[in-house]
XYZ file of C-alpha atoms in Angstrom:
444
model
C 0.000 0.000 0.000
C 1.166 3.497 -0.836
C -0.367 6.035 1.529
C -0.011 9.707 0.637
C -0.722 12.254 3.361
C -1.222 15.899 2.429
C -0.179 17.940 5.469
C 2.532 17.393 8.085
C 0.730 18.781 11.117
C -0.255 16.779 14.174
C -3.036 14.921 12.313
C -0.942 13.843 9.352
C 2.105 12.826 11.385
C 0.032 10.953 13.988
C -1.626 9.015 11.177
C 1.721 8.234 9.530
C 3.229 6.877 12.732
C 0.140 4.796 13.507
C 0.083 3.318 9.986
C 3.766 2.473 10.265
C 2.997 0.629 13.504
C -0.077 -1.145 12.116
C 1.293 -1.964 8.669
C 5.101 -2.080 8.774
C 5.477 -2.669 5.023
C 3.369 0.308 3.925
C 4.958 2.971 1.770
C 4.174 6.386 3.282
C 4.706 9.780 1.636
C 3.988 13.043 3.461
C 3.553 16.212 1.392
C 3.672 19.703 2.891
C 4.380 23.159 1.521
C 4.561 24.705 4.975
C 7.899 23.300 6.084
C 10.281 20.481 5.319
C 9.649 18.900 8.712
C 6.970 18.469 11.355
C 6.931 20.979 14.204
C 4.794 21.776 17.231
C 2.334 24.401 16.026
C 1.179 25.255 19.559
C 4.725 26.377 20.458
C 5.104 29.042 17.759
C 4.541 31.897 20.202
C 7.385 30.731 22.428
C 9.862 30.914 19.555
C 8.848 34.513 18.873
C 9.123 35.347 22.569
C 12.608 33.846 22.768
C 11.687 31.050 25.174
C 12.495 28.392 22.576
C 14.660 28.140 19.489
C 13.204 27.069 16.151
C 14.896 23.665 16.434
C 13.341 23.158 19.867
C 9.826 22.836 18.431
C 10.763 19.907 16.183
C 9.518 16.856 18.137
C 11.620 14.507 16.025
C 15.221 14.696 14.877
C 16.077 14.825 11.181
C 17.179 11.180 11.354
C 13.709 10.090 12.472
C 12.065 10.155 9.062
C 14.503 7.865 7.278
C 14.659 5.604 10.332
C 10.895 5.111 10.132
C 10.778 5.026 6.317
C 8.642 8.128 6.025
C 9.231 10.058 2.820
C 8.920 13.849 3.189
C 8.107 15.980 0.142
C 8.383 19.757 0.585
C 5.964 20.975 -2.085
C 2.444 22.208 -2.667
C -0.205 19.807 -3.940
C -2.012 21.817 -6.618
C -4.428 19.311 -8.176
C -6.072 16.017 -7.278
C -7.442 13.528 -9.794
C -9.308 10.942 -7.741
C -10.301 8.866 -10.791
C -6.637 8.263 -11.603
C -5.471 8.500 -7.967
C -2.933 11.120 -8.973
C -1.715 14.280 -7.227
C 0.030 17.101 -9.076
C 2.713 19.064 -7.197
C 4.002 22.575 -7.854
C 7.522 21.259 -8.418
C 6.405 19.668 -11.686
C 6.089 16.118 -10.397
C 3.124 13.878 -9.696
C 2.352 11.254 -7.078
C 0.051 8.265 -7.321
C -1.521 6.667 -4.287
C -3.518 3.694 -3.093
C -4.900 5.502 -0.028
C -4.985 9.260 0.514
C -5.386 11.328 3.672
C -6.184 15.016 3.373
C -4.887 16.705 6.532
C -4.633 20.168 5.019
C -5.504 22.023 8.217
C -6.887 25.550 8.377
C -6.148 29.015 7.107
C -6.839 32.377 8.700
C -10.358 33.676 8.123
C -10.644 37.039 6.355
C -13.755 39.188 6.262
C -13.077 41.427 3.299
C -11.785 44.429 5.224
C -10.460 47.201 2.993
C -6.680 47.057 3.231
C -6.482 43.477 4.564
C -3.834 42.553 1.994
C -1.423 45.337 2.961
C 2.063 44.364 4.117
C 2.097 43.838 7.877
C -1.412 42.344 8.062
C -1.590 38.659 8.943
C -2.930 35.852 11.068
C -0.891 33.384 13.117
C -1.463 29.773 12.171
C 1.657 28.293 10.639
C 5.431 28.571 10.415
C 5.406 31.060 7.496
C 3.099 33.250 9.613
C 5.642 33.200 12.431
C 8.426 34.122 10.031
C 6.364 37.011 8.634
C 5.498 38.282 12.114
C 9.124 38.137 13.200
C 10.146 40.130 10.136
C 7.318 42.671 10.055
C 7.256 43.542 13.770
C 10.984 44.211 14.000
C 11.512 47.750 15.253
C 7.843 48.761 15.364
C 6.152 50.501 18.305
C 2.492 49.429 18.087
C 0.404 46.584 16.712
C -3.356 46.126 16.626
C -4.809 42.698 17.381
C -8.274 42.051 15.997
C -10.222 39.388 17.885
C -10.680 38.237 21.462
C -10.088 34.497 21.344
C -7.072 32.375 22.243
C -4.940 33.532 19.313
C -5.768 37.154 20.106
C -4.361 36.987 23.620
C -1.333 35.051 22.333
C -0.576 37.767 19.785
C -0.955 40.450 22.443
C 1.450 38.654 24.769
C 3.935 38.097 21.950
C 4.034 41.783 21.074
C 4.164 42.768 24.746
C 7.305 40.703 25.379
C 9.125 42.653 22.665
C 8.157 46.036 24.036
C 5.566 46.607 21.314
C 2.272 48.097 22.478
C -0.635 45.847 21.504
C -4.104 47.357 21.162
C -6.770 44.642 21.160
C -10.164 45.031 19.457
C -12.881 42.714 20.800
C -16.325 42.578 19.222
C -18.029 41.217 22.351
C -18.701 43.199 25.505
C -16.185 40.999 27.342
C -13.251 38.762 26.516
C -14.243 35.549 24.669
C -17.873 36.176 25.439
C -19.112 33.119 23.546
C -17.002 30.788 25.698
C -16.313 32.331 29.121
C -18.915 33.460 31.689
C -18.501 37.083 32.849
C -16.597 36.182 36.042
C -13.946 34.159 34.211
C -13.706 36.826 31.511
C -13.047 39.425 34.217
C -10.029 37.444 35.416
C -8.606 37.489 31.905
C -9.322 41.202 31.639
C -7.261 41.747 34.798
C -4.349 40.110 33.007
C -4.670 42.647 30.210
C -4.763 45.471 32.744
C -1.792 44.209 34.766
C 0.269 43.933 31.585
C -0.849 47.393 30.379
C -2.550 46.070 27.257
C -5.413 48.358 26.166
C -8.556 46.527 25.020
C -11.455 48.103 23.118
C -14.521 45.994 23.935
C -17.609 46.204 21.742
C -15.365 47.369 18.907
C -14.598 45.943 15.476
C -12.199 46.908 12.728
C -13.740 48.741 9.791
C -10.734 49.448 7.593
C -6.930 49.171 7.408
C -5.042 52.176 6.090
C -1.751 51.925 4.225
C 1.209 54.167 3.502
C 2.863 54.977 0.183
C 4.942 51.784 0.379
C 1.862 49.564 0.709
C 2.392 48.863 4.382
C -0.178 49.257 7.146
C -0.074 52.615 8.949
C -3.361 52.592 10.936
C -6.706 50.907 11.467
C -10.119 52.562 11.659
C -12.602 51.030 14.083
C -16.379 50.828 13.889
C -16.413 53.536 16.557
C -14.655 55.843 14.108
C -11.346 55.829 15.985
C -8.172 55.822 13.909
C -5.404 53.891 15.688
C -1.901 54.417 14.267
C 0.047 51.132 14.068
C 2.665 49.353 12.000
C 1.256 45.819 12.157
C -2.171 44.151 12.368
C -2.753 40.658 13.748
C -5.964 38.955 12.649
C -7.293 36.634 15.343
C -10.812 36.299 13.992
C -10.774 32.538 13.592
C -9.703 30.022 10.988
C -11.487 28.150 8.237
C -10.753 24.689 6.769
C -8.229 24.690 3.939
C -10.192 23.330 0.963
C -7.916 24.482 -1.842
C -6.818 20.999 -2.924
C -10.137 19.286 -2.248
C -11.938 21.743 -4.515
C -9.815 20.621 -7.486
C -11.437 17.185 -7.234
C -14.799 15.423 -6.934
C -14.564 15.314 -3.141
C -17.658 16.756 -1.492
C -17.141 19.832 0.664
C -19.278 22.219 2.672
C -17.502 24.453 5.187
C -15.002 21.590 5.451
C -14.289 18.298 3.687
C -17.320 16.127 4.410
C -16.550 12.826 6.168
C -18.475 10.024 7.846
C -17.767 8.590 11.290
C -14.790 6.659 9.868
C -13.390 9.922 8.439
C -14.048 8.705 4.880
C -14.955 11.160 2.140
C -17.415 10.365 -0.641
C -14.497 9.070 -2.749
C -13.308 5.498 -1.993
C -9.785 5.405 -0.591
C -9.754 9.115 0.313
C -9.994 10.258 3.919
C -9.896 13.650 5.640
C -9.060 14.425 9.261
C -8.137 17.275 11.558
C -8.972 20.937 11.060
C -10.105 20.486 7.442
C -12.677 17.736 8.127
C -16.400 18.329 8.637
C -18.396 15.496 10.196
C -21.617 14.806 8.333
C -23.330 13.606 11.504
C -21.514 14.858 14.612
C -22.397 13.190 17.899
C -24.928 14.863 20.160
C -23.486 18.008 21.733
C -20.480 18.032 19.396
C -19.618 20.383 16.556
C -19.082 19.281 12.922
C -15.657 20.938 12.616
C -13.102 20.484 15.418
C -10.016 22.677 15.173
C -7.944 21.744 18.197
C -4.554 20.089 18.559
C -5.808 17.168 20.607
C -8.799 16.388 18.361
C -6.451 16.474 15.374
C -4.194 13.962 17.093
C -7.150 11.713 17.965
C -8.481 11.840 14.418
C -5.050 11.023 13.015
C -4.804 7.926 15.210
C -8.380 6.861 14.406
C -8.166 7.259 10.640
C -4.951 5.211 10.532
C -6.873 2.144 11.655
C -9.474 2.568 8.921
C -6.758 3.108 6.306
C -5.158 -0.159 7.424
C -8.349 -2.176 7.063
C -9.508 -1.887 10.669
C -12.563 0.424 10.359
C -12.735 2.470 13.544
C -15.331 5.176 14.198
C -14.055 8.472 15.564
C -15.232 9.176 19.099
C -13.984 12.386 20.670
C -15.133 11.664 24.201
C -15.463 14.322 26.883
C -14.503 17.810 25.742
C -11.427 19.471 27.160
C -9.173 22.369 26.351
C -6.424 24.391 27.994
C -4.718 27.712 27.399
C -2.706 30.473 29.053
C -3.691 34.127 29.245
C -0.409 35.879 30.042
C 0.187 34.500 33.580
C -3.229 32.894 34.023
C -3.638 29.198 33.202
C -7.014 27.916 32.038
C -8.567 24.464 31.766
C -12.065 23.405 30.828
C -13.738 19.984 30.813
C -17.151 18.761 29.687
C -20.096 21.139 29.333
C -19.110 24.665 30.345
C -21.511 27.160 28.734
C -20.841 30.895 28.855
C -24.439 31.759 29.698
C -27.192 30.318 31.878
C -28.521 27.065 30.433
C -31.828 25.433 31.248
C -31.377 22.411 33.480
C -27.855 23.381 34.573
C -26.617 25.120 37.711
C -23.093 26.225 38.486
C -21.000 26.887 41.559
C -18.366 29.595 41.178
C -15.553 30.274 43.621
C -12.920 32.975 43.226
C -9.934 33.698 45.420
C -9.951 37.255 46.800
C -6.712 37.952 44.954
C -8.466 37.647 41.603
C -5.954 35.183 40.165
C -7.621 31.850 40.931
C -11.139 30.616 40.232
C -13.138 27.438 39.878
C -16.560 26.832 38.354
C -18.370 23.498 38.558
C -21.417 22.881 36.374
C -24.028 20.357 37.509
C -27.571 19.241 36.823
C -30.201 21.328 38.581
C -32.174 18.297 39.751
C -31.087 15.488 42.072
C -28.681 13.792 42.141
C -27.070 16.996 40.755
C -24.594 15.188 38.491
C -21.491 17.178 37.533
C -21.203 17.917 33.803
C -18.262 20.326 33.486
C -15.495 22.476 34.962
C -13.693 25.766 34.368
C -10.416 26.212 36.257
C -8.302 29.377 36.154
C -5.059 29.721 38.062
C -5.244 26.194 39.440
C -4.664 22.814 37.833
C -7.114 19.933 37.743
C -6.239 16.378 36.783
C -7.891 15.618 33.465
C -8.456 11.919 34.203
C -10.168 12.679 37.520
C -12.471 15.343 36.060
C -13.393 13.173 33.086
C -14.134 10.241 35.379
C -16.452 12.382 37.531
C -18.305 13.577 34.430
C -18.500 10.106 32.880
C -19.800 8.563 36.108
C -22.235 11.455 36.668
C -20.834 12.035 40.136
C -23.032 14.250 42.370
C -21.642 17.749 42.859
C -21.453 17.183 46.619
C -19.188 14.175 46.123
C -16.966 16.140 43.746
C -16.607 19.132 46.080
C -15.916 16.908 49.089
C -13.166 15.066 47.175
C -11.896 18.040 45.170
C -8.337 17.454 46.321
C -8.210 14.291 44.217
C -8.134 16.468 41.108
C -5.512 18.958 42.338
C -2.119 18.736 40.680
C -0.721 22.177 41.388
C 3.041 22.126 42.001
C 4.363 21.401 45.476
C 4.127 24.299 47.956
C 1.388 26.013 45.933
C -1.540 27.254 48.046
C -4.324 24.738 48.595
C -7.825 26.110 48.234
C -10.025 23.089 48.946
C -11.177 24.288 52.381
C -12.140 27.715 51.036
C -13.939 26.150 48.074
C -15.957 23.824 50.309
C -16.887 26.690 52.656
C -18.105 28.820 49.770
C -20.019 25.921 48.237
C -21.818 25.334 51.533
C -22.671 29.022 51.720
C -24.089 29.127 48.190
C -25.829 25.745 48.323
C -26.697 25.053 51.988
C -29.096 22.252 51.000
C -26.145 20.403 49.421
C -23.575 21.206 52.146
C -20.635 18.788 52.448
C -17.472 18.289 54.494
C -14.030 18.140 52.897
C -13.040 14.482 52.586
C -10.003 14.521 50.317
C -7.216 16.994 49.765
C -4.326 17.493 47.377
C -2.028 14.549 46.913
C -4.887 12.022 46.909
C -4.615 11.590 50.689
C -7.819 11.246 52.686
C -8.462 13.606 55.572
C -8.699 11.728 58.834
C -11.536 12.601 61.153
């Protein structure tokens, strides 16, 4: 079998390694125009900030690919003929395949702003984006970041570490208003304030102005404000990269349409990761998942189907993590930003405004826990997922909260304060602390 994988991100590489394990004699070719090697996309910001070198974000040494008989082709796939199972590359060559995986990832979403193609306007998704940002922000004094999601706060922190003033434009009335409840959003806003990053809430970009050299010189907001700047970072989301798929008979919508086995409508052609759109997502799940860990899971799953072991993709319990300047964030399960019928939530915040915990649970007995938000403290993923899967009552979870704590040694322990506040807010469900950090039971 000759497997060709288009894309060398986490999905494509995970699939390649799994196929090599499952079918040792398979011939595997990985095509990517982005870079000649696989790298950790989530670590791009740390290279810009000087915490890591470019070579530090390569998970595998250059010897790894030959050792595992993985052929790397640094080129762009420009056309796909599924009838002939042939791929045309921009270097003038073609590839034929027996099985094909499209793991083409995402590209930054643009909204047709006047001036969006000026020099110094970009998103941050891939290695070329990092290289452009490094080049175009050298020696500047101010950048404008458009968007209030995870990439937006990353871009702001990146500029801040180089002494460049970031001005952030956020459409919502609070940070990440579609994801975070107001209390959690306020904690993130404090991070902006403490790091002297101005944020314009309820504000969008209307236009980008350029200078005589075709480079950005200012943005104009929907409030009519003109903000002088020398760089604009677009953090308004990403969209599946369908460029190659659209040259073929593969069915697409917002993404490449796949079934539960990550198969497209064309036999022998699969799609996974950011570019894939599930025709029938599971209840409570979205059709397009654009996260590192879901890409890894899909890469592992699709490898089994490619190797003749059809395996349906099952994401399991939702989780995500991020860092807002100095504030760590984790979320598990159902964690809506607004009040939801049938759900209650308990929220605790440390008086210092740097640590918070929210637990979501069913409003009716036995008050099963369905989700968590944690900011400034660390919860064990396996423990939280187990509580959600087993529908543990909220009282049981609060009483044994220490079982989930994996903050570093000597960090403050907040279990007693959390339990006291829970009992104050929900006296009918009052509990006593039974388990503390380190998985040790409290002796009566």
